[in-house]
XYZ file of N, CA, C and O in Angstrom:
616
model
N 16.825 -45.298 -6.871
C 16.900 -44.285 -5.849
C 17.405 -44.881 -4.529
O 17.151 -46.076 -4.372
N 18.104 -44.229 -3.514
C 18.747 -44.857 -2.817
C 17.456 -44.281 -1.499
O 16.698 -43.321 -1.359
N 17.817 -45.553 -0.733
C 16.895 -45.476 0.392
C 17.526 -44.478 1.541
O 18.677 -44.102 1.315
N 16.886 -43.999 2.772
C 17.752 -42.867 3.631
C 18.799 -43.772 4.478
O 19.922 -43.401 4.819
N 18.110 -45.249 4.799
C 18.780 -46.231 5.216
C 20.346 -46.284 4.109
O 21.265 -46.852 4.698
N 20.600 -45.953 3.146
C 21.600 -46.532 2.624
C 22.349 -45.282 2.345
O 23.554 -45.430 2.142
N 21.824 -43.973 2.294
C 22.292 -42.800 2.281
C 22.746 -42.446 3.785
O 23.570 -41.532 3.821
N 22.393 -42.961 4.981
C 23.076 -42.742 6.226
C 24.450 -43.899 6.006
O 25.497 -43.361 6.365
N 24.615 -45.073 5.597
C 25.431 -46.142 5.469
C 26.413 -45.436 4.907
O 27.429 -45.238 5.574
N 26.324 -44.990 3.766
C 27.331 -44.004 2.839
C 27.931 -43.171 3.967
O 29.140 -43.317 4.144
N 27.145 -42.152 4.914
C 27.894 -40.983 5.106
C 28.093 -41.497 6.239
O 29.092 -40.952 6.708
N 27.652 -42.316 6.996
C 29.323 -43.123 8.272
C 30.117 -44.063 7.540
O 31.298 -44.165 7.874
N 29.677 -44.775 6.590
C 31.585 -45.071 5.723
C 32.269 -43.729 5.620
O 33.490 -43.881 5.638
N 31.937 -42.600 5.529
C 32.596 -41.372 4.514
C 33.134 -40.947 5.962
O 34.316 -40.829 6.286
N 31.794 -40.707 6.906
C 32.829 -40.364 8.581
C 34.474 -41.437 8.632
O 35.637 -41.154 8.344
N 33.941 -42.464 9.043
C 34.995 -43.464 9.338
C 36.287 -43.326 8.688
O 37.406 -43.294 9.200
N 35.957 -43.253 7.545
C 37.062 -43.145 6.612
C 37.807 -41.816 7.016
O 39.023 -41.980 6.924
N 37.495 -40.686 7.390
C 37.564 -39.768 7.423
C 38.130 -39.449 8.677
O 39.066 -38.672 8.864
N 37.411 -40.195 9.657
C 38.485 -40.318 10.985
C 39.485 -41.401 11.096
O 40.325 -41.378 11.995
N 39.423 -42.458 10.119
C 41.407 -43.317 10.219
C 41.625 -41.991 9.203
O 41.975 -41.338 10.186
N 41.683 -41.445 8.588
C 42.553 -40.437 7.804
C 43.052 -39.464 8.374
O 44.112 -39.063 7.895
N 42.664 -38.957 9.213
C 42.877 -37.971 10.486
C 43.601 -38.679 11.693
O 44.553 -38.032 12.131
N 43.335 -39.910 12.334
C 43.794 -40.508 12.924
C 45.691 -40.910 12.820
O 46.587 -40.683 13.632
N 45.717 -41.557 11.493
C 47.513 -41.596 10.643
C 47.876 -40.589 10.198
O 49.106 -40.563 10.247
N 47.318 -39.370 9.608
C 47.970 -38.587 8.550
C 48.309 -37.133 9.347
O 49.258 -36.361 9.484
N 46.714 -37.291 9.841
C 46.681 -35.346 10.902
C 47.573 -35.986 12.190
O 48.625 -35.361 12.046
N 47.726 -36.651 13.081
C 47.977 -37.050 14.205
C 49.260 -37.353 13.615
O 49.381 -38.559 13.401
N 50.455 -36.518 13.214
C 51.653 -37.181 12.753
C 52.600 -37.998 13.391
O 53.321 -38.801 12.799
N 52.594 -37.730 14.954
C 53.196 -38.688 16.092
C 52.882 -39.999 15.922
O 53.795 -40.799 16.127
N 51.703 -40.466 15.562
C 51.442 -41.834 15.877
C 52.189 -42.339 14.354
O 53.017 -43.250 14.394
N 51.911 -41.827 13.323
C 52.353 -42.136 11.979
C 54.283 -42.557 12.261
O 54.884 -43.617 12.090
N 54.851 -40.973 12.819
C 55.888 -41.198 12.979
C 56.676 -41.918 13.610
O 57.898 -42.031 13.517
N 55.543 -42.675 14.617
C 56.243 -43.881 15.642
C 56.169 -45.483 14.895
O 56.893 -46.416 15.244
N 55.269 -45.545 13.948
C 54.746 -46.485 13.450
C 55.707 -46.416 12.360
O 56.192 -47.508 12.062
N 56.157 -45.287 11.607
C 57.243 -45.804 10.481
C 58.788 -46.067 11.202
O 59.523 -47.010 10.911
N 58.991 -45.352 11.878
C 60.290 -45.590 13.380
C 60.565 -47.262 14.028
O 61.493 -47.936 14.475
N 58.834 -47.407 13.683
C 59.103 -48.728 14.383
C 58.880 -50.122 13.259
O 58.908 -51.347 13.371
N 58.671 -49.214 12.246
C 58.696 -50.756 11.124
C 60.384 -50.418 10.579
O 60.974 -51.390 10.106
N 60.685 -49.890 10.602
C 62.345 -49.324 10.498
C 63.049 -50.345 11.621
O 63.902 -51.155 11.260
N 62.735 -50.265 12.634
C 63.202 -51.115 14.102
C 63.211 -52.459 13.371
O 64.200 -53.149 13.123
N 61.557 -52.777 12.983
C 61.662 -54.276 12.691
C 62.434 -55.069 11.727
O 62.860 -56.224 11.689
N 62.472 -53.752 10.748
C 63.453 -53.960 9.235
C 64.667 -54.466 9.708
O 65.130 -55.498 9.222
N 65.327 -53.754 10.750
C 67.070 -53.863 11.571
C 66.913 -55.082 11.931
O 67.637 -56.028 11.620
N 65.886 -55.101 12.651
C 65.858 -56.327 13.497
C 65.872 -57.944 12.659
O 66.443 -59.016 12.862
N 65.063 -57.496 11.803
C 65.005 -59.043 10.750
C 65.937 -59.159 10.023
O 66.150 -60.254 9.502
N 66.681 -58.174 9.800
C 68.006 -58.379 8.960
C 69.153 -59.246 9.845
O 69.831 -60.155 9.366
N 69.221 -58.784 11.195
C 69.787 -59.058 12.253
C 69.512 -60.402 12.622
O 70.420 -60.952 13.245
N 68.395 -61.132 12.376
C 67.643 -62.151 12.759
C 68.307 -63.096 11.815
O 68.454 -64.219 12.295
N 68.904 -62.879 10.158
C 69.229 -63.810 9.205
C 70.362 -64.059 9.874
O 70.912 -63.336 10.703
N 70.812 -65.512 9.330
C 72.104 -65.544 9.352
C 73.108 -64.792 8.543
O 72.627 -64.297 7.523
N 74.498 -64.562 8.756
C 75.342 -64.410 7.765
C 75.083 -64.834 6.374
O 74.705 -65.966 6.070
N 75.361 -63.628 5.336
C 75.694 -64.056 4.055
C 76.362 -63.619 3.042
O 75.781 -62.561 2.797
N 77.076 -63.712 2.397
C 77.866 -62.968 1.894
C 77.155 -62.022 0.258
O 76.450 -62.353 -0.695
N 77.804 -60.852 0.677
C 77.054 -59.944 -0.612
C 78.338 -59.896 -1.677
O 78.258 -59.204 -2.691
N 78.816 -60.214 -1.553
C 80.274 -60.543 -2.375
C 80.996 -61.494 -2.445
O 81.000 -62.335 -1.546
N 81.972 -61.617 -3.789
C 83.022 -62.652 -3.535
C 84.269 -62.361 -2.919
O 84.879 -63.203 -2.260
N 84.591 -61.434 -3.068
C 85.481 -60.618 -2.600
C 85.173 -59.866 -1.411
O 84.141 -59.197 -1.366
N 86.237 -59.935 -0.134
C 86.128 -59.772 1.239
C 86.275 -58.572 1.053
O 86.633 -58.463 2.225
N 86.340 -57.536 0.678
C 86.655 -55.978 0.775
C 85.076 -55.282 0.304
O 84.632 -54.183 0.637
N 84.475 -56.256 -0.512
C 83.863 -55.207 -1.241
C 82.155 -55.936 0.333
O 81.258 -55.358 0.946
N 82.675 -57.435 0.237
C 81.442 -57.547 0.896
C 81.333 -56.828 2.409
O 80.232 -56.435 2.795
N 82.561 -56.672 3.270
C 83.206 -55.539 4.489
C 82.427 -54.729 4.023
O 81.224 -54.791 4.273
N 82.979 -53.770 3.220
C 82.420 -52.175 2.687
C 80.951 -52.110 2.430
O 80.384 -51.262 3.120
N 80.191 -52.784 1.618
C 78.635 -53.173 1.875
C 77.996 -53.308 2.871
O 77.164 -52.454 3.178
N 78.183 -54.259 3.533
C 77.821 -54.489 4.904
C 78.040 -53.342 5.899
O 77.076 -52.996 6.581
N 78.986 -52.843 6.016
C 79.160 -51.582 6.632
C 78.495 -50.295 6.490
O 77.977 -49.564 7.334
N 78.658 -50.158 4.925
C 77.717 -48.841 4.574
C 76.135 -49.269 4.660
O 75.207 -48.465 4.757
N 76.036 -50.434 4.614
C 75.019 -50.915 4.925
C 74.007 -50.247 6.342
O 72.909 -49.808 6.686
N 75.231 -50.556 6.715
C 75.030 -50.546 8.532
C 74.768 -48.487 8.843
O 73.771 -47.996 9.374
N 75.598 -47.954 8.483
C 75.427 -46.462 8.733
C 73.674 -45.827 8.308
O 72.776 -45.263 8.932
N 73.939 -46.444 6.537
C 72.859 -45.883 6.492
C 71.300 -46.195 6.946
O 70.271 -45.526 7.034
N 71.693 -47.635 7.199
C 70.535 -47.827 8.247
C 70.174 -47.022 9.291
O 69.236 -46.241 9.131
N 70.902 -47.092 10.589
C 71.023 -46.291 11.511
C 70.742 -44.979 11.425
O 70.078 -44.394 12.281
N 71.533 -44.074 9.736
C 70.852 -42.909 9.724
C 69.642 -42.837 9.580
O 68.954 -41.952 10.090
N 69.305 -43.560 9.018
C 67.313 -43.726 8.684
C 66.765 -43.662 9.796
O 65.858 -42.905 10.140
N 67.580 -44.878 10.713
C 66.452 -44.778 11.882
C 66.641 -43.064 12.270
O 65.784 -42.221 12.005
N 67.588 -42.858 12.760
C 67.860 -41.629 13.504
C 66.731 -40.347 12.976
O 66.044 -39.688 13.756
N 66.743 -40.185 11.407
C 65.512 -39.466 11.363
C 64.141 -39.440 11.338
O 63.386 -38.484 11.163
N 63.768 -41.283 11.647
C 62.394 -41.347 11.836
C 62.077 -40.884 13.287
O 61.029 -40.320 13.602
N 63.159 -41.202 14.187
C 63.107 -41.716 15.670
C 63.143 -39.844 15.347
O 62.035 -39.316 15.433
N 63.875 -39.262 15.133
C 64.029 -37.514 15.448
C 62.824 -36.698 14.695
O 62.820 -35.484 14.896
N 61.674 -37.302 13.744
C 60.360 -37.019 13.110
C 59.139 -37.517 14.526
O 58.211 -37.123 15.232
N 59.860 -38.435 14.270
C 58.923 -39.247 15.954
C 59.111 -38.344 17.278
O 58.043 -37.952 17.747
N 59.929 -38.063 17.761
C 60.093 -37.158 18.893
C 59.810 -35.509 18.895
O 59.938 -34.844 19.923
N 59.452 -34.997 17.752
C 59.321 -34.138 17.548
C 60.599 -32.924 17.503
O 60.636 -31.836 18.078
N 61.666 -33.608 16.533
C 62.545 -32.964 16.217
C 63.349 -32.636 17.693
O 63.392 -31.450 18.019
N 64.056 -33.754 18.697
C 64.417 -33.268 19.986
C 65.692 -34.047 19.552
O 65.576 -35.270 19.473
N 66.730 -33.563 19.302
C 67.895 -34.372 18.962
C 68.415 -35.080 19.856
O 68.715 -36.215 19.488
N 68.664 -34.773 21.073
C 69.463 -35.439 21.978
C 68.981 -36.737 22.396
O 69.741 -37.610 22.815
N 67.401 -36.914 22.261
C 66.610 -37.818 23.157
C 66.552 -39.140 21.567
O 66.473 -40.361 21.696
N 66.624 -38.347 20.177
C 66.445 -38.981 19.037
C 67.744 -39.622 19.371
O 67.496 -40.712 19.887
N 68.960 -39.419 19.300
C 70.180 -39.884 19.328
C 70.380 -41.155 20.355
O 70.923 -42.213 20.038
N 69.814 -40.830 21.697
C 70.067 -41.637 22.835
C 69.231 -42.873 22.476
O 69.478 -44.011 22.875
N 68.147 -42.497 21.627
C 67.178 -43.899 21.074
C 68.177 -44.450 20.235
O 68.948 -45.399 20.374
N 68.014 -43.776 19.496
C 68.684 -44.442 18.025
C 70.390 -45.293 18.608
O 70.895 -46.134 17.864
N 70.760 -45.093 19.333
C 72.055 -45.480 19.920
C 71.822 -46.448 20.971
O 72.758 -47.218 21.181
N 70.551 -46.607 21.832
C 70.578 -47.416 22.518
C 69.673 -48.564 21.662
O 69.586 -49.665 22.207
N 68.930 -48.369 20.239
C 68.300 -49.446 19.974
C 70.024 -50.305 19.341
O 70.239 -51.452 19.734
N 71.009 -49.652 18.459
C 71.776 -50.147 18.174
C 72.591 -50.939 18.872
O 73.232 -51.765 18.223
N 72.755 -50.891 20.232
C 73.171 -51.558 21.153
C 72.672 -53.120 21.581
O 73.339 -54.153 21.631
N 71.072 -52.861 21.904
C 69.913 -54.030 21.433
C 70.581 -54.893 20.556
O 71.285 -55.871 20.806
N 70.204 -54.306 19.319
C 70.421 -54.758 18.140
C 71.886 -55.608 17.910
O 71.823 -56.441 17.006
N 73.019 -55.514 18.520
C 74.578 -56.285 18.534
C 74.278 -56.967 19.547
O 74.916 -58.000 19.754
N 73.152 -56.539 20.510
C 73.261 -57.765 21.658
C 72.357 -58.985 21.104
O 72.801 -60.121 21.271
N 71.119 -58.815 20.456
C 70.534 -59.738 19.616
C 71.305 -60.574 18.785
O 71.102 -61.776 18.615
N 72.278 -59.832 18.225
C 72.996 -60.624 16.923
C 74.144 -61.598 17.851
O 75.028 -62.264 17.313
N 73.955 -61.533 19.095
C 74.890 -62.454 19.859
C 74.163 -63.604 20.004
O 74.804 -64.574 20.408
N 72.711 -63.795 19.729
C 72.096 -65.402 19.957
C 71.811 -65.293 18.556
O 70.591 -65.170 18.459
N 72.329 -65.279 17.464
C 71.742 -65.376 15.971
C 73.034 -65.914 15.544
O 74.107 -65.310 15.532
N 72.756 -67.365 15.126
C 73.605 -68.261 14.141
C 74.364 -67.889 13.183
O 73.814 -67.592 12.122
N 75.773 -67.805 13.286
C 76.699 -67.256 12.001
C 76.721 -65.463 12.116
O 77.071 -64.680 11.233
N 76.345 -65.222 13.172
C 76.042 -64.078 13.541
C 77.294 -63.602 14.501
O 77.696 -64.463 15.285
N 77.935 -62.356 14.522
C 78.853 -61.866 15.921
C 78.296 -60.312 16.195
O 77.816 -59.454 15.455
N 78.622 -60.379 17.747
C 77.947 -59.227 18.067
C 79.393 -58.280 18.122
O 80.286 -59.115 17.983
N 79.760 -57.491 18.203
C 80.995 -56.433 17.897
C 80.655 -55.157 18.371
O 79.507 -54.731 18.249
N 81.749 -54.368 19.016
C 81.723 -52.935 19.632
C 82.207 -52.275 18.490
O 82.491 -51.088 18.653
N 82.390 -52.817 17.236
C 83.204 -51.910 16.304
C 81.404 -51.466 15.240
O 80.982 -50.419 14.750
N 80.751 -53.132 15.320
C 79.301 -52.473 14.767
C 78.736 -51.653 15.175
O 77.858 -51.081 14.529
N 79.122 -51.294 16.570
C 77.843 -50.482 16.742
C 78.500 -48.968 17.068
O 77.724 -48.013 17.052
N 80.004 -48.727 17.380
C 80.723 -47.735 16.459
C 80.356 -47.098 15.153
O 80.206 -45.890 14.970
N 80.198 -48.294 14.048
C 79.816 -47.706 12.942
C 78.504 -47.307 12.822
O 78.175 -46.360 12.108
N 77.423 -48.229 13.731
C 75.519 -47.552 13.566
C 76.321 -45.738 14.451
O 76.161 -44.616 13.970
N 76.810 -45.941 15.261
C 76.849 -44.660 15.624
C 77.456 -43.927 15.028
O 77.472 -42.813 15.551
N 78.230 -44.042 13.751
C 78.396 -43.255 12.799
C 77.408 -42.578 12.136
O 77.134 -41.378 12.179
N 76.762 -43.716 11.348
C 75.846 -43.162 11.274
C 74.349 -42.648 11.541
O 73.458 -42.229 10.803
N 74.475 -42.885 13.054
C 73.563 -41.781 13.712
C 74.338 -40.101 13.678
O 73.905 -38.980 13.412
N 75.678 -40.647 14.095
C 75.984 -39.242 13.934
C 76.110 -38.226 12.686
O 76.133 -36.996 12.714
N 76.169 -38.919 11.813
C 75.941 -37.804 10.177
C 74.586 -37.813 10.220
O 74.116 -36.773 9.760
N 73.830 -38.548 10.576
C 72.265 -38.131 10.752
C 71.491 -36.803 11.134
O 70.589 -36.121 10.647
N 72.438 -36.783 12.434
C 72.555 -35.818 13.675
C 72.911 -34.290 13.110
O 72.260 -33.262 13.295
N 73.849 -34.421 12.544
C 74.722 -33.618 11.727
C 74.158 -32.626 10.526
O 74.431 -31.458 10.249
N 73.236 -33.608 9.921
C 72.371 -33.547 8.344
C 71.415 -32.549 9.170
O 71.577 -31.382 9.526
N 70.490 -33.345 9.316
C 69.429 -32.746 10.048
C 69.315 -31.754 11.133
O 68.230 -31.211 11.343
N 70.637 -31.407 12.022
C 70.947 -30.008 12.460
C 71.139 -28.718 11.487
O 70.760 -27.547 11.505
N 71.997 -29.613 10.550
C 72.617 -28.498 9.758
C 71.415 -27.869 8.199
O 71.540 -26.831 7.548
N 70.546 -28.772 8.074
C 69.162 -28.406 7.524
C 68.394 -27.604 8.455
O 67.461 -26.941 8.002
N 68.615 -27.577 9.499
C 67.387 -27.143 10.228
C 67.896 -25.324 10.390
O 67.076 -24.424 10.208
N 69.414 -25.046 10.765
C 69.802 -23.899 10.558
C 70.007 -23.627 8.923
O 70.073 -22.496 8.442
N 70.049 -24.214 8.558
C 69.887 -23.178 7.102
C 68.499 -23.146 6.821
O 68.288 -22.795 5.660
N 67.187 -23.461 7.666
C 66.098 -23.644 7.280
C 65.862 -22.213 7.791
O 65.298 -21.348 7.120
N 66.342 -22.033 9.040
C 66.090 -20.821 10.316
C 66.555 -19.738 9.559
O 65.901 -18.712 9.374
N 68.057 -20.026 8.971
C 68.493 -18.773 8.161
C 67.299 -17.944 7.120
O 66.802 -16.824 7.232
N 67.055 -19.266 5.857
C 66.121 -18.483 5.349
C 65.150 -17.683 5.606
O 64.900 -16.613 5.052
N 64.323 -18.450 6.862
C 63.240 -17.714 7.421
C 64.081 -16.458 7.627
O 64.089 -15.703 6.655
N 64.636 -16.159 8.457
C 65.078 -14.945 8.879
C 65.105 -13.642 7.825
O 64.701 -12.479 7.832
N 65.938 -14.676 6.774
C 65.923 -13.830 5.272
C 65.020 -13.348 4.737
O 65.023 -12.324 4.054
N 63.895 -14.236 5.065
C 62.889 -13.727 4.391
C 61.633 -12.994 5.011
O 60.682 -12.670 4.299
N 61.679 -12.699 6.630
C 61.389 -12.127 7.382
C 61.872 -10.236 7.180
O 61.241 -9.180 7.132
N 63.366 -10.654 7.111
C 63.863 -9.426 6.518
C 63.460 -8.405 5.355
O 63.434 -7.177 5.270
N 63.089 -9.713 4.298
C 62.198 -9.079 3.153
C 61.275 -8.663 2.767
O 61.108 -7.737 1.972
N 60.350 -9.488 3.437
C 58.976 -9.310 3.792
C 58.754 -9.098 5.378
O 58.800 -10.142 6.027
N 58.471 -7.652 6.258
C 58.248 -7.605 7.392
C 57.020 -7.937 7.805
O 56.042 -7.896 7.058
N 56.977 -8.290 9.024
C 54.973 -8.642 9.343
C 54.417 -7.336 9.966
O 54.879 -6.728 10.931
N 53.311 -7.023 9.204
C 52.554 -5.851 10.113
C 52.296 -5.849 11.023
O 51.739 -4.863 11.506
């Protein structure tokens, strides 16, 4: 039989637990800054290696590295635009000024060059990011509407 001493122990583990679960999951801002920003660190440590080649061939390892590079950037762009609470302009100006950071870092990193053409391409793909996720969000609005139409509210 359990003592009341060990039956109160149980139900503040069960609180506790119960408030970090609410804390990361209900509180989605803090969640969304925290995956935004292990995304940051991901860029960043990649950025941190030296050069290496993903190919033998200079075209294919270019083209890797590159698409590499977009779809990174798009990632960030929709954590950073989950994180802000869906505000595009302010998601974009992040996501574009961390990429900037990010080529200026790769200017003290060994075997490393920093380039206005890299961060052209992260702003590529911030901008299909931008693009995606606008253009989801009006066909999201459409449906509602549609289905507002179908079903009226009393």
């Amino acid at each position: 039989m359990k003592t009341q001493a060990q039956t109160k122990a149980l139900e503040d583990k069960s609180k506790l637990r119960k408030n970090i679960i609410n804390f990361f999951f209900k509180n989605n801002k803090i969640l969304n800054w925290l995956l935004a920003s292990l995304w940051m660190a991901v860029i960043f440590g990649f950025s941190s290696m030296p050069q290496i080649k993903a190919s033998q061939f200079y075209i294919w390892d270019f083209l890797l590295k590159k698409t590499a590079h977009v779809f990174e950037y798009a990632i960030l762009y929709i954590l950073i635009f989950r994180a802000t609470g869906k505000k595009y302009v302010l998601s974009f100006i992040l996501t574009i000024a961390f990429a900037l950071t990010d080529e200026y870092h790769q200017s003290f990193t060994i075997g490393r060059t920093s380039t206005i053409i890299d961060v052209g391409i992260d702003f590529s793909g911030t901008n299909i990011a931008t693009y995606l996720t606008w253009k989801l969000d009006q066909l999201r609005q459409s449906k509602q509407k549609k289905q507002e139409k179908i079903l009226p509210k009393n």
